[in-house]
Coordinates of C-alpha atoms and ligand atoms in Angstrom, one line a residue:
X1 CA 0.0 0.0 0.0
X2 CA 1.4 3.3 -1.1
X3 CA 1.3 6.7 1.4
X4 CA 1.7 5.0 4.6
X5 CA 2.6 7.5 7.0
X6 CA 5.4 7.3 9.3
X7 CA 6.0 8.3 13.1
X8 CA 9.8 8.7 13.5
X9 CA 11.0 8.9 17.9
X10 CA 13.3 10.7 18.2
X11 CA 12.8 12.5 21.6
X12 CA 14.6 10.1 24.2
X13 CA 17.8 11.9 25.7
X14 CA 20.1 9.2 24.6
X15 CA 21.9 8.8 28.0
X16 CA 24.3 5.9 26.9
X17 CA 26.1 8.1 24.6
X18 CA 27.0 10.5 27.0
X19 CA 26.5 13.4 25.0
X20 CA 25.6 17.3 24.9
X21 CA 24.3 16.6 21.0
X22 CA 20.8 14.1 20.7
X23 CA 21.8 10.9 20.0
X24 CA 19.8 11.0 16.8
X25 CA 21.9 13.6 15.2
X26 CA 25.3 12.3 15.8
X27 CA 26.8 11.8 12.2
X28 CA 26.8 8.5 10.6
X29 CA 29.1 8.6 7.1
X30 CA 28.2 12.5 7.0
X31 CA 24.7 12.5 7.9
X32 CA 22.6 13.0 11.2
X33 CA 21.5 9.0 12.4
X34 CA 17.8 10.1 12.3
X35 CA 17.8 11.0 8.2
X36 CA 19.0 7.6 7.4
X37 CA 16.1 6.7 9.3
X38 CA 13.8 9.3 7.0
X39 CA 15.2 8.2 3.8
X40 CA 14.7 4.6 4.3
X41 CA 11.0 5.3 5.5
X42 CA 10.9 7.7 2.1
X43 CA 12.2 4.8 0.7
X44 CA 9.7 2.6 1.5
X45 CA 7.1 5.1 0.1
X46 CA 6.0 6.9 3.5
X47 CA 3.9 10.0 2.5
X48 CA 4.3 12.2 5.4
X49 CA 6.9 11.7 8.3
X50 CA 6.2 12.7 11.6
X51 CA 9.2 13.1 14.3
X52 CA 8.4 13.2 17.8
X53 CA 10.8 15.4 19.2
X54 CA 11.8 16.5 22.9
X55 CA 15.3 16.2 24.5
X56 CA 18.2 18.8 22.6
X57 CA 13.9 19.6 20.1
X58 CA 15.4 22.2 18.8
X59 CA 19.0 21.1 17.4
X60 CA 16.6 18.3 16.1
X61 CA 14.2 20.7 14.2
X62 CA 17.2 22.6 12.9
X63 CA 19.1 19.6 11.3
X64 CA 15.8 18.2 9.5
X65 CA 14.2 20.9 8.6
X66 CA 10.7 21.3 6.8
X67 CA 11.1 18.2 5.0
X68 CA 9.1 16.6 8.1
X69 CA 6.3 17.5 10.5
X70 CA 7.0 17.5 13.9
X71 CA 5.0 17.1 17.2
X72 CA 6.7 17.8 21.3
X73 CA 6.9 15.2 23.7
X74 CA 7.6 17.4 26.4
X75 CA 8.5 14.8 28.7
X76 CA 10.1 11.5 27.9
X77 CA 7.9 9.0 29.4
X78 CA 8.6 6.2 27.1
X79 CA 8.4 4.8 23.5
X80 CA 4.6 4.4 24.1
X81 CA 3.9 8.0 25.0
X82 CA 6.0 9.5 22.5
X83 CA 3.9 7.3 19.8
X84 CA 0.8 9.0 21.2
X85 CA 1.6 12.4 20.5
X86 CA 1.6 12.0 16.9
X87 CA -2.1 10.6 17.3
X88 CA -3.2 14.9 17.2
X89 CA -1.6 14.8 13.4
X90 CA -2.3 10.9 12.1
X91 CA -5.8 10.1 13.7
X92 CA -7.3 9.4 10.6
X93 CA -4.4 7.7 8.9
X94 CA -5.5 3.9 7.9
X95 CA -2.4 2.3 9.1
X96 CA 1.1 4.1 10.6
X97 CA 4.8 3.0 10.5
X98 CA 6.9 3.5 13.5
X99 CA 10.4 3.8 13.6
X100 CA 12.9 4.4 16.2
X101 CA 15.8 7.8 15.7
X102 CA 18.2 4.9 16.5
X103 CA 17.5 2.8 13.7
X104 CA 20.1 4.0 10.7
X105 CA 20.7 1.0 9.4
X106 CA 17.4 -0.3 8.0
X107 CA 16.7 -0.4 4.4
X108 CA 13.7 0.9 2.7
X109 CA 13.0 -2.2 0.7
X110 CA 13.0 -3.9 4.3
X111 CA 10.2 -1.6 5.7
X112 CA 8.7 -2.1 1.8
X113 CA 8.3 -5.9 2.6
X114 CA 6.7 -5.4 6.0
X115 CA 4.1 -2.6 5.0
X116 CA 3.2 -5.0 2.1
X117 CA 2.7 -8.0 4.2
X118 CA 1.0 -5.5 6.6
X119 CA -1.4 -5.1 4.7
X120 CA -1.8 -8.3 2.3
X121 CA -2.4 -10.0 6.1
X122 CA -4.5 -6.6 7.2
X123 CA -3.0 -6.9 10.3
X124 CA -3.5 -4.8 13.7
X125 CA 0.0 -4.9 14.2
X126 CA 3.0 -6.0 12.0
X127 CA 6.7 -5.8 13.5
X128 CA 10.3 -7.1 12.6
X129 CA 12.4 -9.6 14.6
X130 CA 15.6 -10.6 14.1
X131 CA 17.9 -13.1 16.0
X132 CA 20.9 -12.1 17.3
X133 CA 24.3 -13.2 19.1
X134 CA 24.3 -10.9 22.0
X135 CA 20.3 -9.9 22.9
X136 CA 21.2 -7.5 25.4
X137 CA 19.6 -4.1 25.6
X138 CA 16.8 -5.2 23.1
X139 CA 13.7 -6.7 24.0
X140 CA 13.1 -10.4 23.6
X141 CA 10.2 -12.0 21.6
X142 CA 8.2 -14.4 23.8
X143 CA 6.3 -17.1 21.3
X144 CA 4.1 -19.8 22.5
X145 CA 3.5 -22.8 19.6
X146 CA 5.6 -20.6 17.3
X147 CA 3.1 -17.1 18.1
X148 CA 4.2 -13.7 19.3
X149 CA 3.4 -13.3 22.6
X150 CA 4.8 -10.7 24.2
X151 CA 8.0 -8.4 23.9
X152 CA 9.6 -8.0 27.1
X153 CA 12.3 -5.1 27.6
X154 CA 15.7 -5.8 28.8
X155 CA 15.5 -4.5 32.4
X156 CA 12.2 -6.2 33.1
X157 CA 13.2 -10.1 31.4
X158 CA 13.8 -13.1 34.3
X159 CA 17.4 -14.5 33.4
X160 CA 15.5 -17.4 31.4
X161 CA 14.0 -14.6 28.9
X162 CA 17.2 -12.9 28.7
X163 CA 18.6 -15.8 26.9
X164 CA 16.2 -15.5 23.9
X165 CA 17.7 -14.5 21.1
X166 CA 14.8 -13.4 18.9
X167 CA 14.6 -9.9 19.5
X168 CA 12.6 -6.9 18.8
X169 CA 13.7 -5.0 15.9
X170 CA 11.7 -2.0 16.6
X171 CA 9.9 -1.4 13.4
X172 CA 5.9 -1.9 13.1
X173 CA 3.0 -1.2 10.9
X174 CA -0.3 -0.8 13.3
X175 CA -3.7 -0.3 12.1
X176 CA -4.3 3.3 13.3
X177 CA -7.4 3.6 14.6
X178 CA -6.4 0.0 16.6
X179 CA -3.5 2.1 17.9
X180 CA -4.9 5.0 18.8
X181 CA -7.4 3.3 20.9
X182 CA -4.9 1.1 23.0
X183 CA -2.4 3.8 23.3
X184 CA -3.7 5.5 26.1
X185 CA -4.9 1.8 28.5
X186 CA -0.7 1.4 28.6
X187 CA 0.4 0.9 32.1
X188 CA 3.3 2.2 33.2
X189 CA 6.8 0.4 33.9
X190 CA 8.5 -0.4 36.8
X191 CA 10.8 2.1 35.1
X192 CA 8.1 4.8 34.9
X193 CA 7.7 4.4 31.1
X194 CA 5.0 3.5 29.0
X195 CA 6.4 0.7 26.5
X196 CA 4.9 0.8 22.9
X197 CA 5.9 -2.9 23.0
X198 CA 3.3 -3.9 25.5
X199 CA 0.8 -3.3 22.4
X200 CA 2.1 -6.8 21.3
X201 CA 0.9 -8.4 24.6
X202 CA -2.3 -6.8 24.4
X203 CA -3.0 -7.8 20.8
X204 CA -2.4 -11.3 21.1
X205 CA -4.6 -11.4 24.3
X206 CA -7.0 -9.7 21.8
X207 CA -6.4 -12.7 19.5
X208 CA -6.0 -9.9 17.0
X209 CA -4.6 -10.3 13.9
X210 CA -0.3 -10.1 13.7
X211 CA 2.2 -10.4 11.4
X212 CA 5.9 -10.9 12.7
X213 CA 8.9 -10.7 9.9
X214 CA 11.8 -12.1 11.1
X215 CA 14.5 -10.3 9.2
X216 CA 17.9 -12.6 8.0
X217 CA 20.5 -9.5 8.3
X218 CA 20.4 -8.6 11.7
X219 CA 23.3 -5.9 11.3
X220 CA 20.7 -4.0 9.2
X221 CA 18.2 -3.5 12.9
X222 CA 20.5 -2.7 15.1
X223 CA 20.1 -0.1 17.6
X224 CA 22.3 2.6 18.5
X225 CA 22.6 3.2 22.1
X226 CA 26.2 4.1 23.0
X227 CA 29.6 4.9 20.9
X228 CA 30.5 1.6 20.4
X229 CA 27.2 0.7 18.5
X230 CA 27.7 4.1 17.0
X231 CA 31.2 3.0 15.4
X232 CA 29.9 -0.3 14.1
X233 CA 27.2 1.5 12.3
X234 CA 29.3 3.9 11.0
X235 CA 31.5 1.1 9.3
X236 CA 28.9 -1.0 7.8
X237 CA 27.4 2.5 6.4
X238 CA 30.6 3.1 5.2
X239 CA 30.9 -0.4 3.2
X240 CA 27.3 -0.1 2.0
X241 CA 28.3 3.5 0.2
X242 CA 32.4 1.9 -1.4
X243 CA 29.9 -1.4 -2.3
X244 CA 27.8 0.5 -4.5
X245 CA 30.7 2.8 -5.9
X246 CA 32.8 0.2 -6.8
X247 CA 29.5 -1.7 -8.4
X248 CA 28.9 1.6 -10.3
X249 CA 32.2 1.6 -11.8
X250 CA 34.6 3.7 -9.3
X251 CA 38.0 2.2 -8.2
X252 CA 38.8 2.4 -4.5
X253 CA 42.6 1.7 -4.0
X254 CA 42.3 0.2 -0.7
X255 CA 38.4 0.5 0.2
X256 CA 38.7 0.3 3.8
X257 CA 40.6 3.3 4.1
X258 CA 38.4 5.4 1.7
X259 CA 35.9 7.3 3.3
X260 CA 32.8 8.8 1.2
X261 CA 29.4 10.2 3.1
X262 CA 26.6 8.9 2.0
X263 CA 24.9 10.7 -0.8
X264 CA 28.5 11.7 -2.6
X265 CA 28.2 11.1 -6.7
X266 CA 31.6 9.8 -8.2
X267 CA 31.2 9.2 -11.7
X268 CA 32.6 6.1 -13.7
X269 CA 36.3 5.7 -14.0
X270 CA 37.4 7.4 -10.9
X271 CA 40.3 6.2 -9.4
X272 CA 40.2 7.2 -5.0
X273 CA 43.1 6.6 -3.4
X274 CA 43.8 5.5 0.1
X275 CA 43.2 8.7 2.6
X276 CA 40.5 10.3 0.4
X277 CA 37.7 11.7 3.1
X278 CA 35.0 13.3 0.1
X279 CA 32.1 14.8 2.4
X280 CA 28.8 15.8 2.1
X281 CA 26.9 17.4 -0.9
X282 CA 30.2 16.5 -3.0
X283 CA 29.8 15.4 -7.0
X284 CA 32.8 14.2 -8.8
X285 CA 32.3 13.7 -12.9
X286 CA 34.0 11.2 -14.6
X287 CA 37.8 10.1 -14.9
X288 CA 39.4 12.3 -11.7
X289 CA 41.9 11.3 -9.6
X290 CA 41.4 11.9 -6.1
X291 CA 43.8 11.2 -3.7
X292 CA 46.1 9.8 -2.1
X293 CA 45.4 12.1 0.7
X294 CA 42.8 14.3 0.0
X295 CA 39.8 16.0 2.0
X296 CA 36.8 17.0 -0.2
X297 CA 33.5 18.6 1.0
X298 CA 30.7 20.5 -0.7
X299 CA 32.5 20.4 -3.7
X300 CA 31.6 20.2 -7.6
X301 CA 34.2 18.4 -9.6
X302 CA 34.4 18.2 -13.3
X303 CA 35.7 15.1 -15.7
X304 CA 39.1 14.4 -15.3
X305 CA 40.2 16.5 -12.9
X306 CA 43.1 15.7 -10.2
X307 CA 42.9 16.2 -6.7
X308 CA 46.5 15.4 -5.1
X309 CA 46.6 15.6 -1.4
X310 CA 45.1 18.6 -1.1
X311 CA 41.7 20.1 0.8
X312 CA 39.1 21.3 -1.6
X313 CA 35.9 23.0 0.4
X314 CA 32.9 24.6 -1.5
X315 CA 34.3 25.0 -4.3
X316 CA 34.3 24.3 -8.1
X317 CA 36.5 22.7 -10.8
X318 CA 34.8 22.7 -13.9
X319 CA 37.5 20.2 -15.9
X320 CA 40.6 18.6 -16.1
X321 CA 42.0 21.4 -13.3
X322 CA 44.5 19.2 -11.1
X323 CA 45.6 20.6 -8.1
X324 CA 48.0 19.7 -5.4
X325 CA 50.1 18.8 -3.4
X326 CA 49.3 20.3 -0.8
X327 CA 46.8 23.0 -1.7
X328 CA 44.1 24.3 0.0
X329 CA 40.6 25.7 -2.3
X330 CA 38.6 27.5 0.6
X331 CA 34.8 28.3 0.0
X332 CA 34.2 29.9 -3.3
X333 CA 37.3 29.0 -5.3
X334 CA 36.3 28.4 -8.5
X335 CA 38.6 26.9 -10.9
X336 CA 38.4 27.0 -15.2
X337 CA 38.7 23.9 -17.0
X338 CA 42.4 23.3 -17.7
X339 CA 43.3 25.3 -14.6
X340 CA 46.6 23.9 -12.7
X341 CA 47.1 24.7 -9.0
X342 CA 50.3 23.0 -7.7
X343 CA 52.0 23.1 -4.5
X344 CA 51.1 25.0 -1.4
X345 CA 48.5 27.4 -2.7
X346 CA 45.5 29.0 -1.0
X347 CA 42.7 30.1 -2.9
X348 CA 39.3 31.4 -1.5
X349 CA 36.0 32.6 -3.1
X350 CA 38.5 33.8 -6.5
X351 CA 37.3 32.4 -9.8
X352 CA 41.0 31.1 -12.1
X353 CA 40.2 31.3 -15.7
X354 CA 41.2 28.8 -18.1
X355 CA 44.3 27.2 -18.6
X356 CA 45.9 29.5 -16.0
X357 CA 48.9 28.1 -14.0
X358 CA 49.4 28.6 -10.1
X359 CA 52.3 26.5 -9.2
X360 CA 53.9 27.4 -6.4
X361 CA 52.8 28.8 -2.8
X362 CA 50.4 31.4 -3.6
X363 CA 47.3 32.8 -2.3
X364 CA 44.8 34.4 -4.2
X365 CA 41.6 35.6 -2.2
X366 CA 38.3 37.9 -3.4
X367 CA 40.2 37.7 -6.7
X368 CA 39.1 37.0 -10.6
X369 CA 41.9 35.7 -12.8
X370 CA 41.6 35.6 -16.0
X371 CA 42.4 33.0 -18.9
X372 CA 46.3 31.8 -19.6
X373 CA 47.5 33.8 -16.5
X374 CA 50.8 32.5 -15.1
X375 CA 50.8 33.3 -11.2
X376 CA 54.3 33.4 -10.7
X377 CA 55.6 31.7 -7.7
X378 CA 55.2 33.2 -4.3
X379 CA 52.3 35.4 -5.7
X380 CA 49.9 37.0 -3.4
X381 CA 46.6 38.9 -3.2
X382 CA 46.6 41.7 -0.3
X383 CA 42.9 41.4 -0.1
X384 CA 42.1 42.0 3.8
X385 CA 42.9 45.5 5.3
X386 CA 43.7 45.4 8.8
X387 CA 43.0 49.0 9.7
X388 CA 39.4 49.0 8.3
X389 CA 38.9 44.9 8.3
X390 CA 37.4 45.3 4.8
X391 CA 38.5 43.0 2.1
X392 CA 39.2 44.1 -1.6
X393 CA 39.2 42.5 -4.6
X394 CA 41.7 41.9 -7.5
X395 CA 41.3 42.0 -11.0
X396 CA 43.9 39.7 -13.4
X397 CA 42.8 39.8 -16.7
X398 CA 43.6 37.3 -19.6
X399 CA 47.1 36.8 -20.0
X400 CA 48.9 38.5 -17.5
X401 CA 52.5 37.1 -16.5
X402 CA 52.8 37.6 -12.5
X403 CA 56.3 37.1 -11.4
X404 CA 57.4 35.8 -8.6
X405 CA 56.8 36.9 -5.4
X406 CA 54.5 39.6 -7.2
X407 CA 52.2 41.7 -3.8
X408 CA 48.8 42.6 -5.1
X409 CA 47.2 45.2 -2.7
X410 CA 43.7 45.4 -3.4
X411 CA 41.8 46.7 -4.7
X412 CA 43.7 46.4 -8.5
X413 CA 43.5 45.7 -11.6
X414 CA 46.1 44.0 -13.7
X415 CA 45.0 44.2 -17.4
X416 CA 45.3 42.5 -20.2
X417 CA 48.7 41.6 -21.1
X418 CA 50.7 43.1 -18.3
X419 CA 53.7 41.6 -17.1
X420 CA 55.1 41.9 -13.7
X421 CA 58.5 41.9 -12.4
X422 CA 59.8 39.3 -9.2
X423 CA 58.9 41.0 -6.3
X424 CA 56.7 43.8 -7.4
X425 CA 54.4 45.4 -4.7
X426 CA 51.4 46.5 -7.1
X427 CA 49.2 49.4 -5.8
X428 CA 47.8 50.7 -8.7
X429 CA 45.9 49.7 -11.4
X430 CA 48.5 48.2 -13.9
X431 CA 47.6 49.3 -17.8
X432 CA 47.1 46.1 -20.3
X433 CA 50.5 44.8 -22.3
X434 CA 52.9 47.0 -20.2
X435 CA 55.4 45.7 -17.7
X436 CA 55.5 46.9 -14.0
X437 CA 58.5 46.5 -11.4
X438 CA 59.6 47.6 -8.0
X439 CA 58.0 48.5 -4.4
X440 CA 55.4 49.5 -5.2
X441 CA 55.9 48.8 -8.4
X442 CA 55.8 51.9 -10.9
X443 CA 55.4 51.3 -14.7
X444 CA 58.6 51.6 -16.5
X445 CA 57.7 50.9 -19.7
X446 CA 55.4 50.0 -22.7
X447 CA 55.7 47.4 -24.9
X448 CA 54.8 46.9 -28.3
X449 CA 53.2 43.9 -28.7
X450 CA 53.4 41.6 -31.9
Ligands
LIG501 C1 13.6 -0.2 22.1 C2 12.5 -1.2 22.3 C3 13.0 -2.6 22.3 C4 13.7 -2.8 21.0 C5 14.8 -1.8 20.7 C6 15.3 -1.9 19.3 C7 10.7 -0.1 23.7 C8 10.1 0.0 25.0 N1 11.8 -0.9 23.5 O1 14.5 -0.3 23.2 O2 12.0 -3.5 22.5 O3 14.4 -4.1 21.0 O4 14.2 -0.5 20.9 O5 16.3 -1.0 19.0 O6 10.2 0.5 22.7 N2 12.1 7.7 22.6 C9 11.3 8.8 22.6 N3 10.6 9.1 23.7 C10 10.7 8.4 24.9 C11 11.6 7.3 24.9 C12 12.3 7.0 23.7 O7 11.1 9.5 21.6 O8 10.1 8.8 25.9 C13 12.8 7.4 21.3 C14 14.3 7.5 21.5 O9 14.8 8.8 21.1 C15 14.8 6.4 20.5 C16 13.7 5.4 20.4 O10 12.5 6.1 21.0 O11 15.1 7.0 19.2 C17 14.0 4.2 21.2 O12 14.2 4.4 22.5 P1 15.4 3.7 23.3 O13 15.4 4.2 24.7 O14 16.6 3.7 22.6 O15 14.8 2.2 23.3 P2 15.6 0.8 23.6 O16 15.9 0.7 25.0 O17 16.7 0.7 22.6
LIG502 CA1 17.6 2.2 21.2

């Protein structure tokens, strides 16, 4: 059934983690937990999402944005509870899927195949189980002649139940207006909480009608609770996003030291070598090599560009620009195809025309270069004044020659043609096919050009 809608909890405080951040929005392979949770219920074909927020609400809101609704659980009394607050929003929804913040492993076609027999069965309730090695901190399934039962928590199960091994996965379809009706007869916990999972008690008392799927990867349920569970998530994320690259026709060096978030595009043909970290809304066309070395984020990349142990943030290469080693493109650089940015260069929000060469330790900020420009080693824009904290920009048109060591105080203009001389300090505009030299530099001459 298409349009199910989802209720996503993510108000518990997360105390295992020890934190100051929710555990929901600590990063797994570059995103927030909770939208792996979001794009696997998307995934599945949920219509509208609802998050039930409380603990850190606001940091929550912030991250997620308008893509979801949200309702407050202003106190966290418990899985059950925070279920009911959606009720307000999804009362006259047919059926609901719930999901737990702490879930970023589970895969939409998962949820797909339990919605689906959810509703071939038309089921009250529908959850996932799963068997695992080491049960503890989940709740166990209790069966009797091969029937759900009962789920009982962790801190309530007698040592026999805590040997089960089938455990709750905490995913479930419910018939809504079922659920809205036994929501509120929950009793409370020894712990103070009301459980969502005591529905399953009460439905099989009910004799109504359940489905249990008991899922065959158990790695794709688990639940995040602490750092630990939070590091073995983040590596199977991580093997899940080099599987599919390397299926897609991308060459990882040495995979398990390639890291690339969830949601990065490499095209076919790339080669990443060992050290690459390429982060967040990062898209890489075909035929680059990136690496060994290397730290990408936000970042368009073009065909068959190289990226040689060198940090490239917010920025563009349109293609076949190779930079490095050891450069740095800050926010905003912007770099021509056939641009070449060797060693030890800084450039930030400055657009390099094509073809133009920057090979040794330069810096070029607030600054548009034009095409064919040779930045002369040592090169460097003057573009932040102290006095006033303003910051200026610098004009190079097509064609200049900057020689080394070349001081550009901004705000100037180099036109057309110019040529500067090693260690010129330029503070005036410099007129196009003349040569400038000296500190500042003054123009000696004009040349006649061919
Ligand atoms: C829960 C299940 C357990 C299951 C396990 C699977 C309950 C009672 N137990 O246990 O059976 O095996 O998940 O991972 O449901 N939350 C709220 N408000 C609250 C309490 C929790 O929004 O008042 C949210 C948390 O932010 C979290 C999720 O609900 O995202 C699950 O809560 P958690 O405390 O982690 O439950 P578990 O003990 O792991
Ligand atoms: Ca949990």
């Amino acid at each position: 059934m298409d349009g199910m809608a989802a209720i996503v909890l993510a108000a518990g405080q997360g105390t295992r983690m020890k934190s100051k951040i929710s555990k929901v929005l600590h990063p797994l392979a570059g995103w927030p937990m909770i939208r792996h949770v979001l794009d696997a219920a998307t995934g599945a074909g949920a219509s509208r999402v609802v998050v039930v927020v409380g603990h850190e609400a606001e940091q929550v809101r912030q991250a997620l944005g308008d893509a979801v609704e949200y309702v407050d659980q202003t106190e966290q009394l418990g899985t059950g509870h925070a279920v009911m607050q959606a009720e307000c929003l999804l009362s006259a929804e047919k059926d609901v899927l719930v999901l737990y913040g702490d879930t970023p492993l589970i895969q939409g076609a998962t949820l797909r195949r339990l919605i689906d027999l959810h509703s071939e069965k038309g089921a009250d309730i529908s959850l996932l189980t799963m068997i695992v090695e080491d049960p503890s901190g989940y709740g166990r399934i209790l069966r009797r002649d091969g029937k759900v039962i009962a789920v009982v928590e962790d801190g309530q199960a007698t040592s026999g139940q805590k040997a089960i091994k089938e455990v709750n996965a905490g995913f479930y379809c419910f018939r809504g207006e079922w659920l809205w009706q036994q929501l509120p007869g929950l009793e409370k916990s020894k712990k103070g909480e009301y459980y969502l999972t005591d529905l399953v008690a009460i439905a099989a008392d009910e004799g109504r009608k359940m489905v249990a799927l008991t899922i065959d990867d158990s790695a794709e349920a688990m639940g995040v609770n602490d750092r630990v569970q939070l590091a073995e998530a983040e590596s199977i994320l991580r093997w899940r996003v080099r599987r599919r690259l390397m299926l897609s026709g991308v060459t990882l060096v040495e995979p398990s030291s390639t890291f690339i978030d969830e949601g990065v595009e490499v095209g076919r043909d790339c080669v990443v070598y060992p050290g690459a970290h390429i982060k967040g809304k990062t898209k890489i066309g075909e035929d680059c090599v990136i690496g060994p070395n290397s730290f990408i984020v936000d970042s368009t990349i073009g065909q068959g560009c190289a990226v040689f142990y060198s940090i490239v943030e917010q920025s563009t290469l349109e293609e076949r620009v190779s930079v490095g080693p050891f450069s740095h493109l800050r926010p905003g650089a912007h770099l021509a195809t056939g641009a070449h940015i060797g060693n030890f260069a800084e450039i930030k929000n400055s657009f390099v025309g094509e073809d133009t060469k920057m090979h040794h330790f330069s810096y070029l900020g607030d600054a548009t270069v034009g095409s064919r420009v040779n930045v002369g080693a040592g090169t460097i824009t003057c573009n932040f004044d102290s006095e006033t904290g303003e910051k200026s920009k610098t004009i190079v048109e097509d064609d200049v020659a900057l020689g080394s060591d070349t001081m550009l105080v901004a705000p100037v203009k180099v036109a057309r043609g110019a040529t500067t001389g090693a260690g010129s300090v330029v503070t005036r505009d410099i007129p196009s096919d003349s040569v400038a030299l000296g500190a500042p530099a003054k123009v000696v001459r004009k040349v006649r050009k061919a």
